[in-house]
Amino acid sequence: MTRYAPWNEGRASEIISAHLAEEGPALPILHALQEEFGCIPREAEPLVAHALNITRAEMHGVVTFYHEFRAHPPGRHVLRLCRAEACQSMGGERLAASLLDRLGIDWGETTADGALTVEPVFCLGLCATAPSAMLDERVKGRLTPAKLDHLVAEARGA
Amino acid sequence: MTRIFIPRDSAALACGADEVAEALAAQARARGLALEIVRNGSRGMFWLEPLVEVETPAGRIGYGPVAPEDVAGLIAAGFPAAPAHPLALGPVAEIAFLKRQTRFTFARCGLTDPLSLADYRAHGGYRGLARALSLGAAETVEEVVRSGLRGRGGAGFPTGVKWKTVREARGARKYVVCNADEGDSGTFADRMIMEGDPFALIEGMTIAAFATGAAKGYIYVRSEYPDAIAAMNAAIGLARGAGLLGPDVMAGGFAFDLEVRKGAGSYVCGEETAMLESLEGKRGMVRAKPPLPAHKGLFGQPSVINNLVSFASVPFILAEGAKAYADVGFGRSRGTMPIQLAGNIRHGGLYEIAFGVSLGELIDEVGGGTASGRPVRAVQAGGPLGAYFPRALFDTPYDYEAFAARDGLIGHGGLVVFDDTVDMARQARFAMEFCALESCGKCTPCRIGSVRGMEVMDRLIAGENRSANLALLRDLCNTMKWGSLCAMGGFTPYPVMSALTHFPEDFGPHSLPAAAE
Ligand SMILES: Cc1cc2nc3c(=O)[nH]c(=O)nc-3n(C[C@H](O)[C@H](O)[C@H](O)COP(=O)(O)O)c2cc1C
Ligand code: SF4
Ligand code: FES
């Protein structure tokens, strides 16, 4: 099971049109596309560019400026580990390094079973319950190696 | 029916508040207990989260931090009345951390149901807007000027003066933009208001719109805050339904509506002009000023841009009067600041207090030192662009000017504590790395300087050619400080140079005396 739809130009056009009446619709469109497809597919950029009446190069510039927009769909679950200072002060970097090491992946990569992508994030606003993470859209705080393992096992089992 | 409060704030959720609420509801069902569970905001005492509160005739009684597996034991001990249970905290209002605060902006946060307009009104909500309507727009701006409120996003610019400029500016239409990008590590005040008292922001922005003549507002929230976005959207829907947003706000004869926009993981989009670009659908590149956003802001129109806490402070100022706000504070820093105690700290959370409290009191007395129990070594104040303070500077009063005088900044009010295991050279390297990652790329000192800075730090950490590399680092910091368009490149030298100045021992033995300032 993957969470995201395969590329579908008709569906993409629908998503784009749904936002065109808004002021400054580019980011809302890109977010909606990523929600559908898990990333901003290359094929989507000319469609959005055309709808917004900007060049493809400009569109590509916008997509690549923002850390959040992916070029490829992630695994079934996304674990975002906080790498910012408050989490560093509570050992977040060590926790992350050891997890990546055990999973055999680097930041932004997906486990071989396609279950889990691990991405960096710089602060989740959970800085007094550090180290913190977000699994899909569920926030997690006061992480320990055991709690993190549990989260990962849950994501890989599901 | 006994009312029980279990926060919906994401810091509480991150520590299992949903699971606790479920476990309690299940126990109540099984035992026929008549409990009504209200999901409130957080009081901001995060070491106690999930904090479960019971409403009693004698006030609210707390239990915390409650884990889901504690629930059965609490019930067995007599919950909702289990004063002998080890997690019992007694009356919540009496907890020293709360009791010592002066809660103006966060008065309701944690107390009320965030999505109940009735609750909001019962706790003073919309009295500020009502007074603004009776004062008229010009006098409302004057009231904000008189309060002395300065922007809580970092730069500390007087909010009323900004509003006045927008009020006097001419444009086909005007906008009110809330900066809820809250990218600074160690900060969560914006998030707590969105999740815990969202109508306060709506009311504050509505007052700003009325005062300046704007009809449309945007709240730019970082995408890392899905719970805040959901709460904000729900609150906007409720306000609209009640005629508090829309074509005739509070039957006051003016139109104002609000929309939430989601960021996309860019720190520099917290800079106000980059934010405008982003809202317009472009790359988040910083704009040169002038023109000021107050003259030509969103879509080229006059725009008020303020931090979320700035807006959320306004209902109190209007309701209670500018004087009530300005009467507390220190020097030119009037009113209160929601200070956020974070990182390696025993009592982490949100502490709203009048300006002037010392850094040492905040860290040692209020915060109780480190969570690890080891000595406090450094405190980064004001986010990733803020300086690291050593214990020797703990007498610094919490005040914009006093922090600046010590080459630091209070920023958005975050304090991140590190114990004695911290390696300050690595923290300096991280500051450069973060700048390299987040630079918008417009100016060379920031874009290239930060990458060079990382390389220099790598060589220093590897112990190569210390004195030459230290000289290079100072030089780079100087170039970045003076040659950058915005504070991203301009302030990254603060964490780097403060680490070097106050913790030279971490930069290698040879750096000690030779590194003449
Ligand atoms: C790199 C950078 C990031 C910033 N991030 C934020 C932020 O996350 N939130 C914020 O309110 N202000 C941020 N600011 C400050 C804003 O540019 C601006 O001063 C502020 O929104 C004005 O509102 P205020 O006067 O109410 O503080 C940032 C500035 C810079 C240079
Ligand atoms: S200092 Fe950095 S972030 Fe700011 S405008 Fe220049 S390149 Fe962009
Ligand atoms: S620094 Fe990790 S949540 Fe804020």
XYZ file of C-alpha atoms and ligand atoms in Angstrom:
718
model
C 0.000 0.000 0.000
C 1.292 3.466 -0.788
C -0.319 6.537 0.643
C -0.004 8.568 -2.489
C -1.669 8.573 -5.880
C 0.386 7.896 -9.005
C 0.832 10.830 -11.386
C -2.404 11.770 -13.083
C -2.538 14.881 -15.195
C -6.301 15.235 -15.022
C -6.264 15.086 -11.248
C -3.382 17.566 -11.099
C -5.288 20.011 -13.296
C -8.315 19.718 -11.026
C -6.186 20.485 -7.971
C -4.655 23.491 -9.677
C -8.005 24.915 -10.814
C -9.461 24.508 -7.353
C -7.024 27.149 -6.030
C -6.811 29.573 -8.919
C -9.317 32.029 -7.495
C -7.135 32.599 -4.417
C -4.674 35.461 -4.103
C -1.124 34.162 -4.579
C -2.199 30.557 -5.144
C 1.227 29.003 -5.823
C 1.983 27.625 -2.361
C -1.556 26.356 -1.719
C -1.397 24.558 -5.094
C 1.999 23.027 -4.398
C 0.905 21.844 -0.954
C -2.215 20.271 -2.423
C -0.206 18.547 -5.143
C 2.249 17.166 -2.622
C -0.606 15.917 -0.472
C -1.977 14.016 -3.461
C 1.215 12.725 -5.047
C 3.639 12.769 -2.105
C 5.916 15.153 -3.990
C 5.841 17.761 -6.728
C 6.154 15.551 -9.808
C 8.302 17.032 -12.597
C 5.286 16.787 -14.892
C 3.298 19.058 -12.589
C 5.599 22.059 -12.853
C 4.706 23.100 -16.439
C 1.016 22.723 -15.621
C 1.266 25.015 -12.620
C 3.507 27.434 -14.516
C 0.967 27.639 -17.326
C -1.946 28.155 -14.931
C -0.100 30.929 -13.081
C 1.238 32.481 -16.249
C 4.892 32.271 -15.234
C 7.814 30.532 -16.941
C 8.717 26.922 -16.212
C 12.075 28.109 -14.935
C 10.397 30.460 -12.461
C 8.114 27.654 -11.333
C 11.042 25.322 -10.849
C 12.753 28.061 -8.859
C 9.776 28.301 -6.522
C 9.467 24.534 -6.030
C 13.148 24.073 -5.271
C 13.349 27.059 -2.913
C 11.218 25.396 -0.246
C 12.711 22.525 1.771
C 9.332 20.933 2.190
C 8.608 20.168 -1.441
C 9.994 16.817 -2.481
C 11.071 15.673 -5.916
C 10.149 12.048 -5.198
C 7.409 10.477 -3.117
C 8.479 9.351 0.362
C 7.909 5.981 1.980
C 4.574 5.041 3.536
C 5.458 7.011 6.649
C 7.602 10.064 7.193
C 9.529 10.545 10.420
C 10.811 14.067 10.882
C 13.470 14.364 13.543
C 14.254 17.777 14.982
C 17.846 18.879 14.539
C 17.596 22.390 15.996
C 19.367 23.738 19.064
C 16.911 22.893 21.854
C 16.789 19.287 20.696
C 20.574 19.277 20.317
C 20.845 20.305 23.973
C 18.962 17.142 24.928
C 20.970 14.734 22.820
C 18.845 14.828 19.681
C 21.790 14.571 17.309
C 23.097 11.391 18.897
C 19.621 9.886 18.893
C 19.188 10.671 15.203
C 22.632 9.470 14.185
C 22.158 6.149 15.899
C 18.734 5.626 14.326
C 19.953 6.424 10.814
C 22.882 4.133 11.388
C 20.672 1.249 12.423
C 18.272 1.841 9.530
C 21.210 2.061 7.159
C 19.943 5.273 5.565
C 20.903 8.925 5.440
C 18.709 12.014 5.962
C 15.966 12.161 3.364
C 16.261 8.481 2.463
C 13.732 5.684 2.721
C 14.172 2.257 4.292
C 14.518 -0.632 1.826
C 11.054 -1.928 2.706
C 9.579 1.410 1.570
C 8.007 1.931 4.980
C 9.815 4.906 6.388
C 11.469 8.086 5.175
C 13.500 10.014 7.732
C 13.731 13.756 7.195
C 15.361 16.529 9.202
C 13.255 19.334 10.596
C 14.426 22.496 12.304
C 12.162 22.931 15.312
C 8.662 21.657 15.894
C 7.878 24.116 18.694
C 8.278 21.281 21.191
C 11.526 22.642 22.567
C 10.685 22.156 26.247
C 9.892 18.470 25.699
C 12.978 17.735 23.614
C 14.171 15.756 21.764
C 11.167 15.932 19.474
C 9.887 14.355 16.308
C 6.828 14.087 14.128
C 5.635 10.802 12.645
C 3.423 11.756 9.726
C 1.399 14.465 11.486
C 1.653 13.072 15.005
C 3.987 14.947 17.346
C 6.295 13.126 19.731
C 8.388 14.518 22.570
C 10.816 13.459 25.307
C 12.227 10.869 22.960
C 14.537 8.190 24.231
C 16.215 5.516 22.114
C 13.547 3.034 23.260
C 10.632 5.327 22.410
C 12.099 6.115 19.032
C 12.596 2.417 18.278
C 9.009 1.792 19.231
C 7.802 4.508 16.862
C 9.909 3.171 14.038
C 8.736 -0.396 14.619
C 5.139 0.795 14.614
C 5.625 2.654 11.337
C 7.409 -0.234 9.661
C 4.827 -2.734 10.845
C 1.878 -0.716 9.586
C -20.632 16.163 36.239
C -17.011 16.935 37.106
C -15.078 18.880 34.513
C -11.605 17.550 33.735
C -9.094 19.483 31.655
C -6.519 17.693 29.486
C -4.592 19.918 27.074
C -4.756 19.654 23.320
C -1.545 21.681 22.999
C 0.907 19.789 20.832
C 3.571 19.644 23.545
C 1.009 17.830 25.695
C 0.015 15.630 22.742
C 3.686 14.849 22.145
C 3.803 13.499 25.694
C 0.656 11.398 25.365
C -2.274 13.714 26.249
C -4.619 12.047 23.744
C -3.866 8.612 25.158
C -4.413 9.902 28.685
C -7.758 11.416 27.683
C -8.793 8.124 26.072
C -7.720 6.050 29.062
C -9.578 8.356 31.426
C -12.729 8.308 29.315
C -12.613 4.502 29.201
C -12.162 4.233 32.982
C -14.971 6.712 33.553
C -17.275 4.670 31.335
C -16.340 1.410 33.018
C -16.890 2.796 36.498
C -19.836 5.031 35.787
C -17.963 8.204 36.767
C -19.599 11.392 35.524
C -16.626 13.184 33.965
C -16.673 15.791 31.223
C -13.290 16.047 29.519
C -12.421 19.493 28.155
C -9.405 19.788 25.865
C -7.843 23.074 26.919
C -4.650 24.819 25.834
C -1.500 24.398 27.864
C -0.664 26.389 30.978
C 2.875 26.294 29.659
C 4.389 24.120 32.388
C 5.673 21.545 29.995
C 7.524 19.408 32.510
C 4.108 18.655 34.001
C 2.475 17.711 30.698
C 0.189 15.954 30.296
C -1.257 18.035 33.126
C -4.700 16.815 34.114
C -6.823 19.337 35.998
C -10.007 18.786 37.954
C -12.481 21.613 38.463
C -13.554 21.896 42.097
C -15.325 24.548 44.162
C -11.887 25.397 45.567
C -10.346 25.951 42.137
C -8.587 23.664 39.722
C -6.553 20.812 41.164
C -3.710 19.380 39.107
C -2.137 15.995 38.487
C 0.952 15.610 36.379
C 2.815 14.577 34.440
C 0.232 11.848 33.841
C 1.144 8.943 31.572
C -1.629 6.764 30.125
C -0.524 3.930 32.386
C -1.002 6.172 35.463
C -4.726 6.545 34.855
C -5.857 3.288 36.475
C -3.834 4.076 39.597
C -5.250 7.577 39.794
C -8.791 6.214 39.641
C -7.973 3.609 42.273
C -6.688 6.434 44.513
C -10.050 8.163 44.217
C -9.633 10.444 41.169
C -11.153 12.976 40.537
C -10.263 13.467 44.195
C -6.931 11.746 44.777
C -4.914 14.219 46.853
C -2.626 11.491 48.189
C -1.561 10.231 44.773
C 2.129 10.916 44.021
C 1.172 12.883 40.892
C -1.141 15.221 42.811
C -0.002 18.831 42.553
C -2.694 20.618 44.545
C -4.225 23.881 43.332
C -2.728 24.680 39.926
C -2.934 28.441 40.419
C -0.651 28.060 43.438
C 2.212 26.425 41.548
C 5.103 28.871 41.927
C 5.955 28.864 38.203
C 2.443 30.098 37.405
C 1.908 32.235 40.450
C 4.988 34.387 39.825
C 3.891 35.303 36.311
C 2.098 38.386 35.038
C -0.176 36.903 32.444
C -1.616 39.593 30.205
C -1.314 38.000 26.775
C -1.544 34.417 28.000
C -4.237 35.102 30.604
C -6.662 32.609 29.078
C -4.225 30.096 27.663
C -4.672 26.789 29.456
C -7.705 28.030 31.333
C -10.370 27.904 28.655
C -11.633 25.662 25.898
C -9.763 27.216 22.957
C -12.611 26.621 20.520
C -15.418 27.943 22.689
C -16.398 31.504 21.869
C -18.618 31.532 24.946
C -15.598 30.665 27.096
C -13.507 33.290 25.316
C -16.109 35.963 26.002
C -16.616 34.823 29.586
C -12.888 35.428 30.137
C -12.811 38.955 28.758
C -12.663 38.176 25.060
C -13.859 40.781 22.552
C -13.884 43.538 25.172
C -10.789 44.925 23.421
C -12.447 45.098 20.029
C -15.585 46.605 21.568
C -13.485 49.368 23.127
C -11.612 49.921 19.866
C -14.908 50.366 18.038
C -16.017 52.911 20.592
C -12.689 54.779 20.476
C -12.545 54.916 16.689
C -9.658 53.889 14.446
C -7.267 56.798 15.003
C -7.581 56.663 18.773
C -7.126 52.886 18.721
C -3.769 53.362 17.010
C -2.837 55.974 19.618
C -3.737 53.556 22.388
C -1.353 50.959 20.961
C 1.358 53.644 20.640
C 0.831 54.636 24.285
C 1.075 51.046 25.475
C 4.707 51.022 24.350
C 4.193 47.601 22.759
C 7.194 46.631 20.637
C 7.191 43.887 18.056
C 7.627 40.467 19.634
C 9.015 38.861 16.470
C 12.538 40.034 17.140
C 13.292 43.555 16.004
C 11.292 45.270 18.744
C 9.880 48.020 16.534
C 7.006 49.981 18.141
C 3.793 48.346 16.962
C 1.633 51.454 17.201
C 4.026 53.464 15.052
C 3.873 50.768 12.382
C 0.080 50.798 12.456
C 0.037 54.561 12.160
C 2.140 54.389 8.999
C -0.239 51.879 7.452
C -3.257 53.864 8.555
C -1.879 56.945 6.814
C -0.693 55.066 3.711
C -2.852 55.067 0.629
C -3.658 51.981 -1.351
C -6.446 50.340 -3.298
C -6.721 47.926 -0.380
C -4.727 47.096 2.736
C -3.688 43.882 4.391
C -2.972 42.627 7.885
C -0.395 39.848 7.913
C 0.420 37.750 10.940
C 3.884 36.311 11.120
C 3.358 32.878 12.668
C 6.416 31.341 11.067
C 8.029 30.890 14.505
C 11.202 29.357 13.150
C 13.436 30.050 16.141
C 14.465 26.977 18.057
C 13.385 27.374 21.650
C 10.165 29.217 20.883
C 6.560 28.075 21.001
C 4.561 31.098 22.173
C 2.865 31.583 18.793
C 1.984 27.914 18.632
C 0.526 27.950 22.151
C -1.785 30.854 21.317
C -2.959 29.245 18.078
C -3.690 25.988 19.865
C -4.712 27.406 23.230
C -6.376 30.793 22.636
C -6.842 31.314 18.892
C -9.590 33.926 19.268
C -7.037 36.220 20.924
C -5.118 36.335 17.654
C -8.302 36.779 15.632
C -9.377 39.640 17.899
C -5.932 41.271 17.784
C -5.778 41.128 13.995
C -9.344 42.412 13.760
C -8.405 45.413 15.909
C -5.396 46.000 13.627
C -7.634 45.830 10.557
C -10.131 48.246 12.057
C -7.371 50.634 13.101
C -5.582 50.669 9.745
C -8.454 50.183 7.303
C -7.602 46.702 6.078
C -10.255 44.244 4.951
C -8.221 41.089 4.547
C -5.743 39.292 6.743
C -3.403 36.377 6.327
C -1.862 34.235 9.010
C 1.330 32.683 7.676
C 1.890 29.563 9.790
C 4.839 27.251 9.404
C 3.951 23.839 8.013
C 5.664 22.189 10.989
C 2.582 23.162 13.047
C -0.296 21.007 11.733
C -2.212 21.108 15.032
C -1.978 24.893 15.219
C -3.169 25.214 11.628
C -6.176 22.998 12.336
C -7.077 24.912 15.503
C -6.690 28.271 13.767
C -8.881 27.231 10.851
C -11.541 25.922 13.210
C -11.500 29.158 15.217
C -11.764 31.297 12.073
C -14.800 29.280 11.002
C -16.444 29.806 14.393
C -15.679 33.539 14.391
C -17.161 33.866 10.917
C -20.266 31.979 11.981
C -20.710 34.369 14.907
C -20.325 37.509 12.800
C -16.932 38.300 14.305
C -15.311 38.013 10.890
C -16.993 38.780 7.601
C -18.800 41.662 5.923
C -19.933 43.447 9.102
C -17.688 42.578 12.017
C -19.460 42.763 15.368
C -22.051 44.932 13.620
C -19.398 47.652 13.710
C -19.770 48.611 10.067
C -16.485 47.242 8.770
C -15.514 44.115 6.867
C -12.613 41.854 7.706
C -11.810 38.271 6.920
C -8.907 36.001 7.623
C -7.146 33.148 5.921
C -4.429 30.775 7.104
C -1.522 30.186 4.735
C 0.945 27.388 5.267
C 4.692 27.892 4.899
C 6.890 25.249 3.352
C 9.857 24.666 5.611
C 11.863 27.815 4.942
C 13.299 29.664 7.948
C 14.033 32.852 6.039
C 10.335 33.161 5.155
C 9.950 34.403 8.740
C 11.683 37.580 7.577
C 8.777 39.847 6.793
C 9.543 40.717 3.177
C 10.480 37.117 2.319
C 7.133 36.185 3.846
C 5.355 38.615 1.535
C 7.120 37.090 -1.463
C 6.107 33.644 -0.262
C 2.483 34.715 0.203
C 2.570 36.043 -3.338
C 3.687 32.613 -4.501
C 7.342 33.355 -5.155
C 10.680 32.188 -3.821
C 11.134 33.543 -0.316
C 13.737 36.132 -1.299
C 14.229 39.063 1.041
C 13.248 42.439 -0.455
C 15.406 45.506 -0.115
C 13.824 48.283 1.968
C 12.537 50.845 1.196
C 9.786 50.558 0.270
C 8.537 49.534 3.699
C 5.815 46.884 3.790
C 3.694 49.524 5.529
C 3.749 51.448 2.243
C 4.097 48.685 -0.323
C 3.612 45.295 1.234
C 1.540 42.335 0.162
C 0.668 42.572 -3.553
C 2.170 46.048 -3.440
C -0.442 47.314 -0.991
C 0.058 48.925 2.441
C 0.349 46.085 4.945
C 0.659 45.655 8.671
C 2.979 42.758 9.416
C 3.372 41.748 13.005
C 4.432 38.774 14.969
C 1.607 36.686 16.400
C 2.380 37.659 20.003
C 2.315 41.345 19.051
C -1.226 40.942 17.724
C -2.302 38.737 20.625
C -1.109 41.386 23.112
C -3.437 44.012 21.671
C -6.817 42.793 23.032
C -5.507 43.207 26.590
C -4.132 46.675 25.793
C -7.454 47.837 24.397
C -9.566 46.152 27.054
C -7.534 47.234 30.075
C -6.059 50.426 28.684
C -2.580 51.279 27.449
C -1.519 52.367 30.894
C -2.176 48.981 32.474
C 0.239 47.496 29.966
C 2.856 50.239 30.014
C 2.899 50.397 33.810
C 4.984 47.243 33.963
C 8.311 46.733 32.266
C 11.881 47.985 32.228
C 13.385 50.979 30.459
C 12.050 51.184 26.920
C 10.729 47.619 27.093
C 7.178 48.074 28.296
C 4.681 45.436 29.254
C 5.262 41.729 29.489
C 7.159 39.162 27.457
C 6.175 35.528 27.138
C 9.612 34.057 27.741
C 10.104 30.510 26.565
C 12.379 28.288 28.631
C 13.616 25.433 26.514
C 16.258 22.837 25.845
C 18.088 21.236 28.730
C 16.018 22.803 31.501
C 14.201 21.254 34.434
C 11.130 23.456 34.374
C 10.725 24.244 30.722
C 7.775 26.185 29.436
C 6.202 29.548 28.882
C 6.771 32.237 31.489
C 5.090 35.583 30.892
C 6.597 38.301 33.014
C 7.292 42.029 32.970
C 10.595 42.948 31.336
C 13.539 43.422 33.656
C 13.860 39.994 35.288
C 17.462 38.776 35.130
C 18.625 35.972 32.898
C 20.005 34.127 35.920
C 16.706 34.277 37.777
C 14.952 32.891 34.718
C 17.335 30.001 34.245
C 18.251 29.063 37.804
C 15.205 29.975 39.862
C 12.267 29.797 37.482
C 13.716 27.108 35.254
C 15.378 25.175 38.060
C 18.639 24.634 36.177
C 19.203 21.818 33.728
C 17.048 18.769 33.111
C 20.162 16.624 33.171
C 21.110 17.880 36.628
C 24.516 18.990 35.351
C 25.738 22.595 35.570
C 24.318 25.158 33.133
C 27.085 26.179 30.773
C 25.479 28.285 28.066
C 22.132 29.784 27.168
C 21.283 30.702 23.616
C 18.901 33.648 23.713
C 16.703 34.650 20.802
C 16.906 31.691 18.439
C 19.507 30.540 15.941
C 20.628 34.112 15.234
C 21.008 34.893 18.938
C 24.085 34.935 21.141
C 25.217 32.281 23.601
C 25.359 33.712 27.120
C 27.740 32.279 29.732
C 26.926 32.242 33.445
C 29.087 35.348 33.841
C 26.390 37.359 32.050
C 23.451 35.974 34.026
C 22.925 39.379 35.634
C 21.681 40.754 32.274
C 18.143 42.111 32.710
C 15.606 40.808 30.225
C 15.273 43.911 28.068
C 15.867 44.665 24.389
C 18.564 47.264 25.063
C 20.358 45.388 27.859
C 20.692 42.283 25.704
C 21.907 44.346 22.762
C 24.497 45.995 24.995
C 25.917 42.529 25.588
C 26.002 41.657 21.905
C 22.871 39.587 22.159
C 19.188 39.819 21.418
C 15.975 38.694 23.016
C 14.400 37.915 19.653
C 11.092 36.121 19.995
C 11.758 35.303 23.642
C 13.362 31.876 23.464
C 16.052 30.722 25.901
C 17.745 27.422 25.115
C 19.791 25.955 27.955
C 22.860 23.749 27.485
C 24.677 21.832 30.185
C 28.421 21.397 30.524
C 28.599 18.625 27.931
C 28.020 21.138 25.128
C 30.827 21.724 22.657
C 30.622 25.395 21.755
C 32.773 25.048 18.651
C 30.167 22.630 17.304
C 27.403 25.091 18.165
C 29.285 27.798 16.263
C 29.617 25.453 13.320
C 25.907 24.698 13.460
C 25.091 28.422 13.299
C 27.059 28.690 10.069
C 25.529 25.486 8.712
C 22.022 26.715 9.466
C 22.729 30.016 7.733
C 24.077 28.172 4.693
C 20.976 25.981 4.616
C 18.476 28.797 5.038
C 20.100 31.728 3.249
C 17.780 33.126 0.590
C 20.837 33.623 -1.583
C 20.411 37.286 -2.357
C 23.703 38.528 -0.915
C 27.168 37.031 -1.137
C 28.356 37.524 2.476
C 25.450 35.419 3.693
C 25.247 32.857 0.899
C 28.970 32.220 0.471
C 30.218 33.469 3.832
C 28.210 30.882 5.725
C 29.621 28.032 3.632
C 33.151 29.358 4.141
C 32.336 29.720 7.836
C 31.418 26.048 8.047
C 34.667 25.083 6.406
C 36.696 27.269 8.751
C 34.892 25.760 11.730
C 35.616 22.274 10.418
C 39.318 23.114 10.257
C 39.236 24.603 13.744
C 37.470 21.555 15.117
C 40.071 19.360 13.433
C 42.738 21.447 15.161
C 44.312 22.808 11.977
C 46.192 26.071 11.956
C 44.274 27.673 14.771
C 45.405 31.255 14.830
C 45.073 31.708 11.069
C 41.640 30.103 11.032
C 40.445 32.150 13.992
C 41.527 35.320 12.242
C 39.667 34.169 9.159
C 36.558 33.388 11.199
C 36.526 36.855 12.766
C 37.012 38.404 9.394
C 34.169 36.393 7.879
C 31.844 37.287 10.735
C 32.655 40.935 10.258
C 31.895 40.759 6.553
C 28.632 38.924 7.189
C 27.609 41.331 9.929
C 28.084 44.460 7.861
C 27.529 43.193 4.343
C 24.238 41.304 4.649
C 20.854 42.655 3.654
C 18.927 41.040 6.504
C 19.489 39.533 9.922
C 19.956 36.011 8.553
C 23.463 36.759 7.370
C 23.812 39.825 9.579
C 23.150 38.104 12.905
C 24.623 34.632 12.322
C 27.883 36.119 13.660
C 26.173 36.545 17.068
C 26.067 32.864 18.012
C 29.455 32.292 16.392
C 31.298 35.198 17.985
C 29.634 34.802 21.380
C 30.692 31.159 21.439
C 34.240 32.176 20.622
C 34.343 35.140 23.011
C 32.821 33.446 26.035
C 33.980 29.868 25.499
C 37.404 30.189 23.839
C 38.574 26.986 25.508
C 36.336 25.027 23.142
C 38.129 26.460 20.147
C 41.424 24.890 21.074
C 44.140 25.771 23.573
C 46.101 28.125 21.302
C 43.154 30.403 20.779
C 43.054 31.581 24.378
C 45.315 34.605 24.689
C 46.275 35.269 21.082
C 42.717 35.755 19.926
C 42.771 39.448 20.615
C 39.396 41.093 20.153
C 15.830 35.322 9.029
C 14.713 35.959 9.785
C 13.706 35.171 10.336
C 12.648 35.746 11.015
N 11.699 34.922 11.535
C 10.639 35.468 12.177
C 9.606 34.625 12.688
O 9.662 33.396 12.577
N 8.565 35.214 13.308
C 8.480 36.587 13.450
O 7.509 37.073 14.001
N 9.440 37.390 12.979
C 10.510 36.875 12.348
N 11.479 37.703 11.849
C 11.302 39.172 12.031
C 10.407 39.758 10.947
O 11.212 40.114 9.834
C 9.683 41.022 11.391
O 10.580 41.858 12.050
C 8.501 40.770 12.281
O 7.606 39.891 11.679
C 7.782 42.060 12.557
O 6.759 41.873 13.497
P 6.834 42.526 14.951
O 7.158 43.979 14.752
O 5.498 42.321 15.515
O 7.906 41.817 15.681
C 12.582 37.153 11.176
C 13.596 37.942 10.646
C 14.654 37.357 9.969
C 15.724 38.231 9.419
S 21.391 38.132 4.480
Fe 21.059 36.079 3.639
S 18.907 35.672 3.925
Fe 19.188 37.893 4.201
S 18.846 38.751 2.161
Fe 21.023 38.334 2.272
S 21.234 36.262 1.413
Fe 19.077 36.546 1.893
S 14.342 22.671 18.755
Fe 13.477 20.711 18.482
S 11.394 21.147 18.762
Fe 12.236 23.139 18.890
